[in-house]
Structure formats: C-alpha cells, structure tokens
CSV table of C-alpha atoms and ligand atoms in Angstrom, one decimal:
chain,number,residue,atom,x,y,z
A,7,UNK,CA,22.9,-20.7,3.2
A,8,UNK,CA,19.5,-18.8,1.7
A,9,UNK,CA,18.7,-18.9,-1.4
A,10,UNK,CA,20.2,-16.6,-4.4
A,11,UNK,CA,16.8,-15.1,-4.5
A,12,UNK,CA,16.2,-14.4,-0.9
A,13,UNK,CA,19.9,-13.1,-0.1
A,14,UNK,CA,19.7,-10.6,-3.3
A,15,UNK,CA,15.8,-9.8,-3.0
A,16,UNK,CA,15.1,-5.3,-3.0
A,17,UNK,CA,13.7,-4.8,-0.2
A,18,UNK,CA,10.8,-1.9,-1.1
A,19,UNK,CA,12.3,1.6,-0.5
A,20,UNK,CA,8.9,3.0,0.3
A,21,UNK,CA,8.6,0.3,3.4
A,22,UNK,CA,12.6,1.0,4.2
A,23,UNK,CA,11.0,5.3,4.5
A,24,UNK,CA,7.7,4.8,6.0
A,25,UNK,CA,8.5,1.9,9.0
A,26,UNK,CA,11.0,4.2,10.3
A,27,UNK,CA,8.5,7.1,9.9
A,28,UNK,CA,5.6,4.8,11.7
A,29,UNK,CA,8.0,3.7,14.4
A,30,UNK,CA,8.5,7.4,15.7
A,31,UNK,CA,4.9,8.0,15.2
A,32,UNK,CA,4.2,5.2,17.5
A,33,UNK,CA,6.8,6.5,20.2
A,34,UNK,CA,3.9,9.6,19.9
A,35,UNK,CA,5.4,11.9,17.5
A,36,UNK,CA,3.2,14.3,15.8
A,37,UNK,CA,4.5,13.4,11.9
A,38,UNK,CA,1.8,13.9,9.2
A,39,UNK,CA,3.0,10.5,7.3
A,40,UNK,CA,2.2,10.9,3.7
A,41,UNK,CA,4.6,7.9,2.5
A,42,UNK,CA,2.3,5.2,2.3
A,43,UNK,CA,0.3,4.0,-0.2
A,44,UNK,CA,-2.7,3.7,2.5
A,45,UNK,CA,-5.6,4.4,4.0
A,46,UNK,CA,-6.0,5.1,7.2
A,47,UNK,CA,-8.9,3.2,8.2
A,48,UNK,CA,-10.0,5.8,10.3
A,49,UNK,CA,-10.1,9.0,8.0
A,50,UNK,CA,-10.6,6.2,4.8
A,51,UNK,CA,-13.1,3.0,6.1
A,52,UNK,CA,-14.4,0.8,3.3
A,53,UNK,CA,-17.9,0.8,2.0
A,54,UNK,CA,-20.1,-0.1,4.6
A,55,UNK,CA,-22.7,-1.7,2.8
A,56,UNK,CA,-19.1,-4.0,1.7
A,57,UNK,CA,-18.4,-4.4,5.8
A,58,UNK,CA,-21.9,-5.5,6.4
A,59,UNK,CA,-22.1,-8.0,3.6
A,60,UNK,CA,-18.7,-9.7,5.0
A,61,UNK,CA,-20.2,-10.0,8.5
A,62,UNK,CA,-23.1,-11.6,6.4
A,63,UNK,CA,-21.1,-13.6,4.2
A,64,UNK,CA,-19.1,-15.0,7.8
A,65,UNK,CA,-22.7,-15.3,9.5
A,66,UNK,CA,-23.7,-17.8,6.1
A,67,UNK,CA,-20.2,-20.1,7.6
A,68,UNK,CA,-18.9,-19.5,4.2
A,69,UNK,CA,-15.6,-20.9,5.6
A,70,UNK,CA,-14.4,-23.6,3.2
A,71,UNK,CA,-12.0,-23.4,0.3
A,72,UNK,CA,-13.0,-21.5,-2.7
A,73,UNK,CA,-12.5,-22.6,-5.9
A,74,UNK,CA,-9.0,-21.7,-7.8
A,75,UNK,CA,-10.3,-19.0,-9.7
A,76,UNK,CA,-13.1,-17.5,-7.9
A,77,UNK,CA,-16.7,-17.9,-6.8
A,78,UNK,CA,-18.8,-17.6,-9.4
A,79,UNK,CA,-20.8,-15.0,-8.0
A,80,UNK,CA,-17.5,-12.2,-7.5
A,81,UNK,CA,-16.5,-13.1,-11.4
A,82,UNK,CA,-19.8,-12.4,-12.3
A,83,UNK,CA,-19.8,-9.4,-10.6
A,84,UNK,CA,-16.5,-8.5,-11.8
A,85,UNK,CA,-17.5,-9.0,-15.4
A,86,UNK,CA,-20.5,-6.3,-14.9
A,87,UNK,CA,-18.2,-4.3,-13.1
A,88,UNK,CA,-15.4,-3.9,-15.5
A,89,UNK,CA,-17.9,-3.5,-18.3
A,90,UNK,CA,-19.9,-0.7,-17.0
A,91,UNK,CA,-17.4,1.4,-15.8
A,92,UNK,CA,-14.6,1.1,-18.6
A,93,UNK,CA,-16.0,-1.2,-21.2
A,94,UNK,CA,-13.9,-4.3,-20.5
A,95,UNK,CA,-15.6,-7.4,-22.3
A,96,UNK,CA,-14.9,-10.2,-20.1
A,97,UNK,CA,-16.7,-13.1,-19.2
A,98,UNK,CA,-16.3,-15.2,-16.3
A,99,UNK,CA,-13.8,-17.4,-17.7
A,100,UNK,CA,-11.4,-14.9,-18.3
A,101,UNK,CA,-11.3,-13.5,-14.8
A,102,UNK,CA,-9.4,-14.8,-11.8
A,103,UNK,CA,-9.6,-13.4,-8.4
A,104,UNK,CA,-6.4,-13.3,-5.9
A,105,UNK,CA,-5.9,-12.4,-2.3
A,106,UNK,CA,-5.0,-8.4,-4.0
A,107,UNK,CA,-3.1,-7.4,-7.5
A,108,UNK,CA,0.6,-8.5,-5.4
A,109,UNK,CA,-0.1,-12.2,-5.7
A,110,UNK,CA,-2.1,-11.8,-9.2
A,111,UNK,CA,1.4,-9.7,-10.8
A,112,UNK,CA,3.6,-12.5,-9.3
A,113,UNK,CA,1.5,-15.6,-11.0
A,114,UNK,CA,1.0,-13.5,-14.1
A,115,UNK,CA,4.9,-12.7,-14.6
A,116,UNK,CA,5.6,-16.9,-13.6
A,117,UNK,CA,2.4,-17.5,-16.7
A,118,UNK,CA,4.3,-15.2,-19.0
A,119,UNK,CA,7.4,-14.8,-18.6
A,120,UNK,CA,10.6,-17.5,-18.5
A,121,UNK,CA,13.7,-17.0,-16.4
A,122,UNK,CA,16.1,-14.7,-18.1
A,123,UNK,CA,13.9,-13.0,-19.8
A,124,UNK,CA,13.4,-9.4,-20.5
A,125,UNK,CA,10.4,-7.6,-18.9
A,126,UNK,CA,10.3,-3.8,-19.6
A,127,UNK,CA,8.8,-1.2,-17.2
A,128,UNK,CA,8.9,2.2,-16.8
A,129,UNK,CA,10.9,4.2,-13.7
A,130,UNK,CA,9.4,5.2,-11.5
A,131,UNK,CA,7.1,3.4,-10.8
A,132,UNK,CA,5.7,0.4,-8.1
A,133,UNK,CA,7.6,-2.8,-7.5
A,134,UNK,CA,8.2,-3.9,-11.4
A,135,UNK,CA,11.9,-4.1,-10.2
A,136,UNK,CA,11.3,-6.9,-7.2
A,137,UNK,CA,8.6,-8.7,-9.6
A,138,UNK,CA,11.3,-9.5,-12.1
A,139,UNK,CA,13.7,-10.5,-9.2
A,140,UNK,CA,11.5,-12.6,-8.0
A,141,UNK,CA,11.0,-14.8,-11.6
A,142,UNK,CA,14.8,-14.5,-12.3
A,143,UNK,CA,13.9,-12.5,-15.2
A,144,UNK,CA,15.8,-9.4,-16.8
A,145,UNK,CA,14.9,-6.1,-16.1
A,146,UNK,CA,14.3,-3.2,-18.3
A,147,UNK,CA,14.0,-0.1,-16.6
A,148,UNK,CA,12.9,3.2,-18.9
A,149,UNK,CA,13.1,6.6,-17.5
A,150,UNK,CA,10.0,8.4,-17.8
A,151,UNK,CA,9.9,12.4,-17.9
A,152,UNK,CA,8.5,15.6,-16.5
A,153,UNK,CA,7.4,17.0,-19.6
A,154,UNK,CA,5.0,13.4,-20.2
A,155,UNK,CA,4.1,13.3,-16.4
A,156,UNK,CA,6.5,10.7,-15.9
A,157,UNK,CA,3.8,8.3,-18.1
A,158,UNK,CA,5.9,6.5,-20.8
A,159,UNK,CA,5.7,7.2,-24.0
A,160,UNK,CA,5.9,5.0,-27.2
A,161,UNK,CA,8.9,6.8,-28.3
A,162,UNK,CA,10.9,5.7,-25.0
A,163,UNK,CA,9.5,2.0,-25.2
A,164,UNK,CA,10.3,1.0,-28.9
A,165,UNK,CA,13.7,0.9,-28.6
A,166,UNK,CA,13.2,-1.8,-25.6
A,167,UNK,CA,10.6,-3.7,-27.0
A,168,UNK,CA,12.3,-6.2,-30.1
A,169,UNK,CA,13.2,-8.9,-27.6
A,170,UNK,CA,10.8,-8.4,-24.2
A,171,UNK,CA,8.9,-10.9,-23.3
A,172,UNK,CA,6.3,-8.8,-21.0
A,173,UNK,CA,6.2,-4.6,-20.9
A,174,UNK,CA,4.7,-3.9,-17.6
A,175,UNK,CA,1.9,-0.5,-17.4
A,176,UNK,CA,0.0,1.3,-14.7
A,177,UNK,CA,-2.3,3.6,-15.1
A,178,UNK,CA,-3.4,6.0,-13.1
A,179,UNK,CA,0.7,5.5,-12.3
A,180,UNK,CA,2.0,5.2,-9.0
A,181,UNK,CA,3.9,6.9,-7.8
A,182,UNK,CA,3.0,9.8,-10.2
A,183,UNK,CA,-0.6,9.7,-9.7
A,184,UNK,CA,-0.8,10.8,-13.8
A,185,UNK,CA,-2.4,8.9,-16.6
A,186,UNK,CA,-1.8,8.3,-20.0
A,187,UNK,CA,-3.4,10.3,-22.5
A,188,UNK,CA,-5.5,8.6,-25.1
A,189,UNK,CA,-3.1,9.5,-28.1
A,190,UNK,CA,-0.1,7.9,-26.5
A,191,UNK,CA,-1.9,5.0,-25.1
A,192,UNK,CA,-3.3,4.0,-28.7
A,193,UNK,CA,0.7,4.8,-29.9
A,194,UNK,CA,2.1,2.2,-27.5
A,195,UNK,CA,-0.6,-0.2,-28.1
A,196,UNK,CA,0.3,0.1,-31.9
A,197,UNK,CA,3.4,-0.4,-31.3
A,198,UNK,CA,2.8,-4.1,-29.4
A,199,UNK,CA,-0.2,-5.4,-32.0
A,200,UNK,CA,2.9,-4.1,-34.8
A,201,UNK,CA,5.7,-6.0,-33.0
A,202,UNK,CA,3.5,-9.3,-32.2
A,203,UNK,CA,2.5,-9.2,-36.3
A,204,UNK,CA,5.8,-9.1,-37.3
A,205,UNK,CA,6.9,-11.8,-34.2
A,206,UNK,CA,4.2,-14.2,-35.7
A,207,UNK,CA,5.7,-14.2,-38.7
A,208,UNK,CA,8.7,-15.4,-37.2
A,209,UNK,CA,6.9,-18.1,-35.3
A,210,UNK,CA,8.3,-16.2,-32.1
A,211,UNK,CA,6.6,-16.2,-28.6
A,212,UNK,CA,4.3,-12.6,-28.1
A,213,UNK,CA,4.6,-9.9,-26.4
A,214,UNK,CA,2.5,-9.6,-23.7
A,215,UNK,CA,1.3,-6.4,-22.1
A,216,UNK,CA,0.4,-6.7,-18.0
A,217,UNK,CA,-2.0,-4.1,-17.7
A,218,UNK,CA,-2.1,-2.8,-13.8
A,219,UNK,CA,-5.6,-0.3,-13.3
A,220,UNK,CA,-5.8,-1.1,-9.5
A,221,UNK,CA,-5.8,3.0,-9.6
A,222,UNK,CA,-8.2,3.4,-12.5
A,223,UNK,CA,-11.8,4.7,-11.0
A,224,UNK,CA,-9.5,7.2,-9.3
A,225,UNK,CA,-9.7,9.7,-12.1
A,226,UNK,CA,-10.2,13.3,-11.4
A,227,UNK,CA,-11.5,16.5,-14.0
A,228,UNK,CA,-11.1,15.7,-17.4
A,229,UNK,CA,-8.2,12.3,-16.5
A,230,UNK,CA,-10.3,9.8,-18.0
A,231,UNK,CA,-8.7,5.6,-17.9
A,232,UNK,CA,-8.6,4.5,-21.5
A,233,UNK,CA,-9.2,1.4,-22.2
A,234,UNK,CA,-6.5,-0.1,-24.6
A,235,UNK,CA,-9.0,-2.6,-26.4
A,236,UNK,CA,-11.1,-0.1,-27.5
A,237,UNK,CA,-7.8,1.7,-28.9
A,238,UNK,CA,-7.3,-0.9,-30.9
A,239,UNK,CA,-8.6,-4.3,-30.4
A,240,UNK,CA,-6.3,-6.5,-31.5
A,241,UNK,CA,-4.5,-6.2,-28.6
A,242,UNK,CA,-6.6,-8.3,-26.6
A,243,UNK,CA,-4.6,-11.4,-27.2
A,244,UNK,CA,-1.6,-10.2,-25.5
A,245,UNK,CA,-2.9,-8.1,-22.5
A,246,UNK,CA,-3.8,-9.0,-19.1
A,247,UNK,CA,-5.2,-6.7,-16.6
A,248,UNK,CA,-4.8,-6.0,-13.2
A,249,UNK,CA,-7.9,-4.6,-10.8
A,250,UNK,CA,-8.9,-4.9,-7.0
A,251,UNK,CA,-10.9,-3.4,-4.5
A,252,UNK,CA,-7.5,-2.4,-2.5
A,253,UNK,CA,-6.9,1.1,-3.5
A,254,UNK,CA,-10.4,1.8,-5.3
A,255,UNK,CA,-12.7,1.1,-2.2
A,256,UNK,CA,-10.0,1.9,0.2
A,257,UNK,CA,-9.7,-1.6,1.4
A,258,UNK,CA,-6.1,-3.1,1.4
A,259,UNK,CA,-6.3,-4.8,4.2
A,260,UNK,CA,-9.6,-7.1,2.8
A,261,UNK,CA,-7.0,-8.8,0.5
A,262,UNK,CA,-9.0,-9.4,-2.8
A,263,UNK,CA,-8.2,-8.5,-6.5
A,264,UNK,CA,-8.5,-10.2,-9.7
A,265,UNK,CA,-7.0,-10.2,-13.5
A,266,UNK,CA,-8.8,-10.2,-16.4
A,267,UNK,CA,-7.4,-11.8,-20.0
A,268,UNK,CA,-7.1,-13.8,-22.2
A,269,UNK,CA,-8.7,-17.5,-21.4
A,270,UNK,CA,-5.9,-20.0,-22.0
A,271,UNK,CA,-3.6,-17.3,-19.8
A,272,UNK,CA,-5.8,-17.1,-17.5
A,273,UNK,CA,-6.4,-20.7,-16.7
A,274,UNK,CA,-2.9,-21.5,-16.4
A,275,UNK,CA,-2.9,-18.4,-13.9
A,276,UNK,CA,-5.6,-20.4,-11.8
A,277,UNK,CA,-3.5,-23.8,-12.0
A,278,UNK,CA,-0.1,-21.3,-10.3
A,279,UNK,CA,-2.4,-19.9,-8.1
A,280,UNK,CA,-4.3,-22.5,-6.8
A,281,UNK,CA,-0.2,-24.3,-6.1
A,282,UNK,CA,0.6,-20.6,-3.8
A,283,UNK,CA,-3.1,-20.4,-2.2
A,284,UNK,CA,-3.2,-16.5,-2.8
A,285,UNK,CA,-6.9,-17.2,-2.8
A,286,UNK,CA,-8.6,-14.3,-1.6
A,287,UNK,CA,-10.7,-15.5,1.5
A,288,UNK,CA,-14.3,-17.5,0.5
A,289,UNK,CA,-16.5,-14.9,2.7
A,290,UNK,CA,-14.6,-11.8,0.9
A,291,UNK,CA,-15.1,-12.8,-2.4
A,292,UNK,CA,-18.8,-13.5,-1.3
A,293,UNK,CA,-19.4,-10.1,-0.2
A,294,UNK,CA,-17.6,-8.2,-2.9
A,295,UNK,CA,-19.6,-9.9,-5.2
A,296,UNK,CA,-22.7,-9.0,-3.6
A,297,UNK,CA,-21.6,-5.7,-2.9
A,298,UNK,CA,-20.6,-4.9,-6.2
A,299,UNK,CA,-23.7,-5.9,-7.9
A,300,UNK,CA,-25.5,-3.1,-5.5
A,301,UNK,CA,-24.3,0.0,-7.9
A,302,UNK,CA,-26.2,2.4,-6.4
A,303,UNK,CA,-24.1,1.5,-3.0
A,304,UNK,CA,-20.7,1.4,-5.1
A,305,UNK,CA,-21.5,4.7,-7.0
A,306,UNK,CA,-22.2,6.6,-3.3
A,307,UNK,CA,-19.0,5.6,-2.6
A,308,UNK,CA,-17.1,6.5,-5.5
A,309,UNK,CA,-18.9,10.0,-5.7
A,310,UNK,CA,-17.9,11.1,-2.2
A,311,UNK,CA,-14.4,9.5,-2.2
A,312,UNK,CA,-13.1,10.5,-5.1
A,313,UNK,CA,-14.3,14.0,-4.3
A,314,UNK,CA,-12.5,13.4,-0.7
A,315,UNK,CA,-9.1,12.8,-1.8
A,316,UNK,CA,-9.3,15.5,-5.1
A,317,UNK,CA,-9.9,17.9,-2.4
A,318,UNK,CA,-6.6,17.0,-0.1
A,319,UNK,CA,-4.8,16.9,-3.7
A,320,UNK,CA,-5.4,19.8,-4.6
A,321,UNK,CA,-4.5,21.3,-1.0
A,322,UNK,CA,-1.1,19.9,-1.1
A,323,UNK,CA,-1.2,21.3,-5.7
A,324,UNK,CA,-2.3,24.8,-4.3
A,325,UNK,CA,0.1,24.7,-1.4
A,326,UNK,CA,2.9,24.0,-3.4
A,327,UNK,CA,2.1,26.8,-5.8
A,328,UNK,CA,2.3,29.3,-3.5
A,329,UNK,CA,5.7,27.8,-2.2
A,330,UNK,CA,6.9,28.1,-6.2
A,331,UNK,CA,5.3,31.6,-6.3
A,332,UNK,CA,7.4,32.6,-3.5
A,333,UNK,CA,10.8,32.1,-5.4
A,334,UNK,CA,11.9,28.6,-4.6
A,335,UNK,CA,12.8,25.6,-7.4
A,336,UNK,CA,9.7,23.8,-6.3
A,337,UNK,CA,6.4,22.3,-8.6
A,338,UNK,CA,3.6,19.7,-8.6
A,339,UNK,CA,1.3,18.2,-11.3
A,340,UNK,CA,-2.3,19.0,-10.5
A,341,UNK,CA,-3.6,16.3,-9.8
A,342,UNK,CA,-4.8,13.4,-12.4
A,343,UNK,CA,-5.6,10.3,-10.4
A,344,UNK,CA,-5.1,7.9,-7.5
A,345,UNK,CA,-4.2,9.1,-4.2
A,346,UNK,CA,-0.9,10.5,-4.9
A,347,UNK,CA,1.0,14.2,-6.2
A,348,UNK,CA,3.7,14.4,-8.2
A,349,UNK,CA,5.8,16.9,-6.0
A,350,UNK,CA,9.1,18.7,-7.0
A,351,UNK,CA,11.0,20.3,-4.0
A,352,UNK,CA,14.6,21.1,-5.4
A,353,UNK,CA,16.0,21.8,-2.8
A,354,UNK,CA,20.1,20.6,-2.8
A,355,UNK,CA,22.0,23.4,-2.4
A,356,UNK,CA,19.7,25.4,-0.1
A,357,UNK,CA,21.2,26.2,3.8
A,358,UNK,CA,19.0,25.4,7.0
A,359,UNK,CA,18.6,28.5,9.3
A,360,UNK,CA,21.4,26.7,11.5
A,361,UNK,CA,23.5,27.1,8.3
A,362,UNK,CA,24.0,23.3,6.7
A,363,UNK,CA,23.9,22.7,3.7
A,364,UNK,CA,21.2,20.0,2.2
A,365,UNK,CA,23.4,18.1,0.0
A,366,UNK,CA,21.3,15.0,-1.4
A,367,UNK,CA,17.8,13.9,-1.7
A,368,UNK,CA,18.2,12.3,1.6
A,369,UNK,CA,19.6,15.2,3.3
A,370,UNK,CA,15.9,17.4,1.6
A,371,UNK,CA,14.0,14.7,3.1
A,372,UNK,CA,15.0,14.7,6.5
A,373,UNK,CA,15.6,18.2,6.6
A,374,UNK,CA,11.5,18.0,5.6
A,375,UNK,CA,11.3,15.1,8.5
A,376,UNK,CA,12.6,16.9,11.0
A,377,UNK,CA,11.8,20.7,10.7
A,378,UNK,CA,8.3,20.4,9.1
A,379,UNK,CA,7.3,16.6,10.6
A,380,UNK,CA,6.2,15.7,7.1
A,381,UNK,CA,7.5,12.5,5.5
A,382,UNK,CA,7.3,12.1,1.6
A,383,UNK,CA,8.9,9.5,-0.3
A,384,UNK,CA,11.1,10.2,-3.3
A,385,UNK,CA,11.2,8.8,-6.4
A,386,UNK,CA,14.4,7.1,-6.1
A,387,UNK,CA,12.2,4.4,-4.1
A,388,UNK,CA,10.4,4.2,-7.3
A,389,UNK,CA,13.6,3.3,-9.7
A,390,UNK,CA,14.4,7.0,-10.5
A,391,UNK,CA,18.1,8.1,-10.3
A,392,UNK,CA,18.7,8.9,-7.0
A,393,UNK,CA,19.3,12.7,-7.5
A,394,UNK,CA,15.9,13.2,-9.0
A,395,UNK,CA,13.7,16.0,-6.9
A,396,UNK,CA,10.7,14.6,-7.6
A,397,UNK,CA,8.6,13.3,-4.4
A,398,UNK,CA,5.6,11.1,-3.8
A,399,UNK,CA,3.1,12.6,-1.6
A,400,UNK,CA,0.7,10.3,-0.5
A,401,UNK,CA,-3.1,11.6,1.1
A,402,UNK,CA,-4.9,8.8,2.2
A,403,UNK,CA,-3.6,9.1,6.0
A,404,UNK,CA,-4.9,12.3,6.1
A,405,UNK,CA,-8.0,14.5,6.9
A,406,UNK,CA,-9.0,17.3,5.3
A,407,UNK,CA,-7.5,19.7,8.4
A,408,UNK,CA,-4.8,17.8,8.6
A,409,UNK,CA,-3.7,18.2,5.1
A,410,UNK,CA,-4.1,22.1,5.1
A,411,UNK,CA,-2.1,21.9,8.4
A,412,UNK,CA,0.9,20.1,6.5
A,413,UNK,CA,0.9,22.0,3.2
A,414,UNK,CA,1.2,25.7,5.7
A,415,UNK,CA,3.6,24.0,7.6
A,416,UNK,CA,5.5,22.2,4.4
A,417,UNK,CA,5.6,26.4,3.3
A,418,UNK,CA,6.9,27.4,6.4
A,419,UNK,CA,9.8,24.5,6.6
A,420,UNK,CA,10.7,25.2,3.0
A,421,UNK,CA,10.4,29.4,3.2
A,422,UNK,CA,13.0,28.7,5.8
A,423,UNK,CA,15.6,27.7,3.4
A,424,UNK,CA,17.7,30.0,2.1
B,521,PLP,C1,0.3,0.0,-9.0
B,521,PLP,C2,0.0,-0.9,-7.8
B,521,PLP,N1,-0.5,-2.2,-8.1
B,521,PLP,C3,-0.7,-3.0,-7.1
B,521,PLP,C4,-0.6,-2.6,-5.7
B,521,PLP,C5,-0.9,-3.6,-4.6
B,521,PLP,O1,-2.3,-3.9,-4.6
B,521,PLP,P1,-2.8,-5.0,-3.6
B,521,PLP,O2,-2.8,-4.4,-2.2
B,521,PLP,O3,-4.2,-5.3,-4.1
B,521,PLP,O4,-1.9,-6.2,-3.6
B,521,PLP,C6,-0.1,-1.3,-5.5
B,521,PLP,C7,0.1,-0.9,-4.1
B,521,PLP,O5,0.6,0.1,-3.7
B,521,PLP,C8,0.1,-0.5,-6.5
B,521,PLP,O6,0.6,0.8,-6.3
C-alpha cells in the first residue's frame, strides 16, 4: 500500500494536456504545441557564452559535491545580479542555490510552513496546489479576475490571510503572463507587515510571503517587476524569493535556481536541502556564476530575447483581435510578461461545420486540437473553475513563422464556428 501522499498526489494538468499533445507529435503530426511552459532548444538555446563556460567549468573536473548552499562564486554572482537588475539587497548568506525554483518552493514550504496549515495562493496559477499536498498543508485557493489580469488583489486576499501561515505570489504570473501593478503590490504588502504587527503582539508565528519572480526579467513596454522591499521594507523579514536561470535564459533543462531571504530561513533551507540533494550540479553553478558576472554577455541576451518572444506575443494579441473583430466572444491581454498570453476563446455553444455542438472547455479544446492542430491549455489546469474560457498560450516552441502560421490558422478554425 503507497503512501496517503503518493495515492492522492494532483498530477499537473498541464503535463496530463501536453504529453498527449507530444505523443502525437512524435507519431509526426504537424501540431503547433503551445502548452508547455518551454523552450524549444532549437528555436530558444541558452546563452552561449553560459554553454561554453559549462564545457569549461566540466573541462576544470569540477565534479565533486558542492557545498549545501552554493559555491561561493554563483551567490556572489547572484547577489550582483539581483541587485542590479531589481534592487534586491542580498548578501551571500541569504542566498541558496537549488537544482531550479521546483526543489527551492518544496524546502521553502517544509522551512515555513507545518502540516495542516493554511497556505493561500491565488487561482490560476502554477503548482501552489501540489506544493501544499505535498507538506500536508491546507490549501487556500482565491480566484483571481479578468478585470485585475487575473493578478490578486489585496481586496481578495485579506479575508484569507488572519490564520495563513504562508500566502504564495508570482509575478510575472503564470499562467497569465500579467504582473502586478505597483499600487496593488504596495497594498498587499501592507496588508502582511499590518497582519505580522498585530500577530507579534500576540506572540503568534508570522506570515510569511514566498515570493516566485523566476518570470521577472521577462517584462515587456511599460510592465515593470516591483520589488516589494522597496514598497515598503519592513517586509523583508517575512519574504523569500524565488529566481533561476530556467525560464529567464531559456534554460530548464540546466537545473539551477536559487532563493533569496531572510538569513536564519535561509540556513535552515540549506540544512532540508542538503538532506534531498536538490543541489544544482557543481560545474552549473560554476558557470552561471561566471557567466553572470559577464553583463555585457547577459544584457545581449536579454535584449534580443525578450524582443523575440514580445514579438510572437503580440502575433498571437493581434491575431486574436482580429478574431474578436470579426464577431466572435473571443479576447487576449496584450501582452505583460513571461512567455505566455492570457487568451479568451468562448466558445461553448458554437456548432462545428459538421454541426456538433462544443459543449465544455474540453470539447473548445479539442475542437482547436483537431481542426486547427493548435494545442493550448486552459486555465482549469491552473486551479480555475473548470468552465472558465480563459486559455494559456504558451510561445517558446515556436518561431516567428510559425507563430503567424498558427494565429491565421487559429482564425480560420474559429471563423468556422458558427
Ligand atoms: C511560476 C513558476 N515557478 C517555477 C517554475 C519551475 O522552475 P524550475 O524549472 O526552475 O524548477 C515554473 C515552471 O513552469 C513556474 O511557472
């Protein structure tokens, strides 16, 4: 007999979409998949300068075990890093570094958090919901809305917040791809330093805040990431953050992130960590390091691959425009951040040309699948109800052709309906 944990463990609903998409993609159908949170190595590769230095970094034999939290010479790094680009104050001995975020979220919530307690998060959005199964905590799922981008607001958490032990945040948020705005960011960090004034007064445990910006150099136009200490900073105590070079360098497959915080959390972080081995590999850690000390190599980067992925955003925003302009229940947020769009296709209701009737989410998603070989993801895999028409699309498997291609093809499929 398994464990409670392993027989009642969520499998991820993106995975469940996308390994079914990728298995008929393998059998050589032509399906533009745009459900994973990916790159395709081939349209997306990593930094070269980072490539070289790990060839360099296995060259040097740097093969042994690393310590717990890190070399020094990636925290160091880090701690540059962080405070050049958002203005994160950290120094070495408040940064760990983990084989990605994934590892880093589970020892953060086992640091924080005991079982059968409350952690609050917002729906949709990644994973929070197998995270909290996976402590034997309580889950507190808000729903987000349209009108705030699907971001939470200050107003929805309060309510949640009296007796949480940990409220969980992403920003840029996946699967939404929106960010918060700097008034409602400062509002819900108010409302934590508030809460934790009043707790201390009780002599009761904090709240803590984990802080997820594995998204945040992915800002496009006038998005901006905020950075909640500089909103207020007596909320450093309680919040730890969550960074990587997975989604920001295109490299999830190199398996290295860190988390930044406050020192006593994050040596008892280290002490988990170092018990599950999530290290990220010695030679890795080397070469990020190195690699992001060399600025004028990371900036190239950004500069081109943020302007990459804006441009496929926007193909899919205008595309969708001129679906909505054409009569049909359909809408997208322009794009804010990471690689994803906020897509609306309501669609229930409508008939196929062969005369059925699309009758659930499911039934508007295959109906896409199979008529216009383009597979999305919708945010019922995220934790919102499971009638919601709101869709993640996903452009990091695709080129710039190829993403034109699918949004005139998306317009035909749907123009079909009637
Ligand atoms: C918000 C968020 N955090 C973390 C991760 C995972 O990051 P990593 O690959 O570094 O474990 C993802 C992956 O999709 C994500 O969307």
């Amino acid at each position: 007999m398994l464990s409670k944990t392993a027989q009642n463990l969520i499998p991820s609903g993106i995975r469940k979409i996308s390994d079914k998409v990728n298995e008929r993609i393998e059998k050589g159908e032509k399906i533009f998949n745009l459900t994973i949170g990916d790159f395709s190595p081939r349209v997306f590769p990593i930094p070269e300068a980072l490539k070289k230095e790990i060839k360099n970094a296995y060259d040097e034999d740097l093969t042994n075990y690393p310590p717990s939290e890190g070399v020094m010479v990636i925290r160091e790094a880090i701690s540059e890093y962080i405070k050049t680009r958002g203005g994160f104050d950290y120094g070495t001995d408040e940064i760990i570094v983990g084989s990605g975020a994934r590892p880093l979220t589970y020892t953060l919530m086992l640091t924080l958090v005991d079982p059968g307690e409350k952690i609050v998060y917002p729906a949709p959005s990644w994973n929070n919901n197998c995270y909290v199964q996976l402590i034997d905590a309580v889950p507190v799922s808000v729903e987000t809305k349209f009108e705030n981008n699907f971001v939470p607001t200050a107003e929805e958490l309060k309510p949640h917040l009296k007796d949480a032990a940990l409220l969980a945040l992403n920003s840029p948020l996946n699967p939404s791809g929106t960010v918060f705005t700097k008034e409602e960011l400062k509002k819900i960090v108010d409302l934590i330093v508030d809460e934790n004034k009043q707790r201390a007064k009780e002599n009761r445990k904090p709240l803590y805040v984990f802080y997820d910006m594995i998204y945040w150099i992915l800002v496009y136009g006038e998005s901006k990431h905020y950075n909640p200490i500089e909103l207020n900073p007596e909320i450093r105590d309680y919040v730890v953050f969550i960074d990587g070079i997975s989604k920001c360098f295109a490299a999830t497959g190199v398996r290295l992130g860190w988390a930044f915080g406050p020192k006593a959390i994050i040596k008892k972080m280290s002490a988990i960590l170092a018990h599950i081995g999530a290290w990220s590999p010695k030679p890795e850690q080397v070469a990020t390091g190195r690699f992001l000390k060399n600025t004028a190599e990371v900036d190239k980067y950004f500069d081109n691959f943020k302007s990459e992925l804006f441009t496929r955003l926007n193909t899919f925003y205008e595309g969708i425009m001129n679906i909505k302009k054409s009569g049909y229940d359909v809408d997208a947020i322009y794009p804010q951040g990471a690689l994803y769009l906020t897509v609306k296709l309501n669609l229930v209701g409508k008939k196929t040309e062969s005369g059925k009737e699309l009758k659930t989410i499911d039934d508007v998603l295959g109906y896409i699948l199979e008529e216009g070989k383009i597979a999305l993801v919708p945010f019922y895999a995220f934790g919102a109800k499971m009638d919601s028409p709101w869709f993640r699309l996903s452009v990091g498997t695709c080129s710039k052709e190829e993403a034109r291609v699918a949004a005139l093809l998306l317009k035909e499929t749907i123009e079909k309906l009637k």
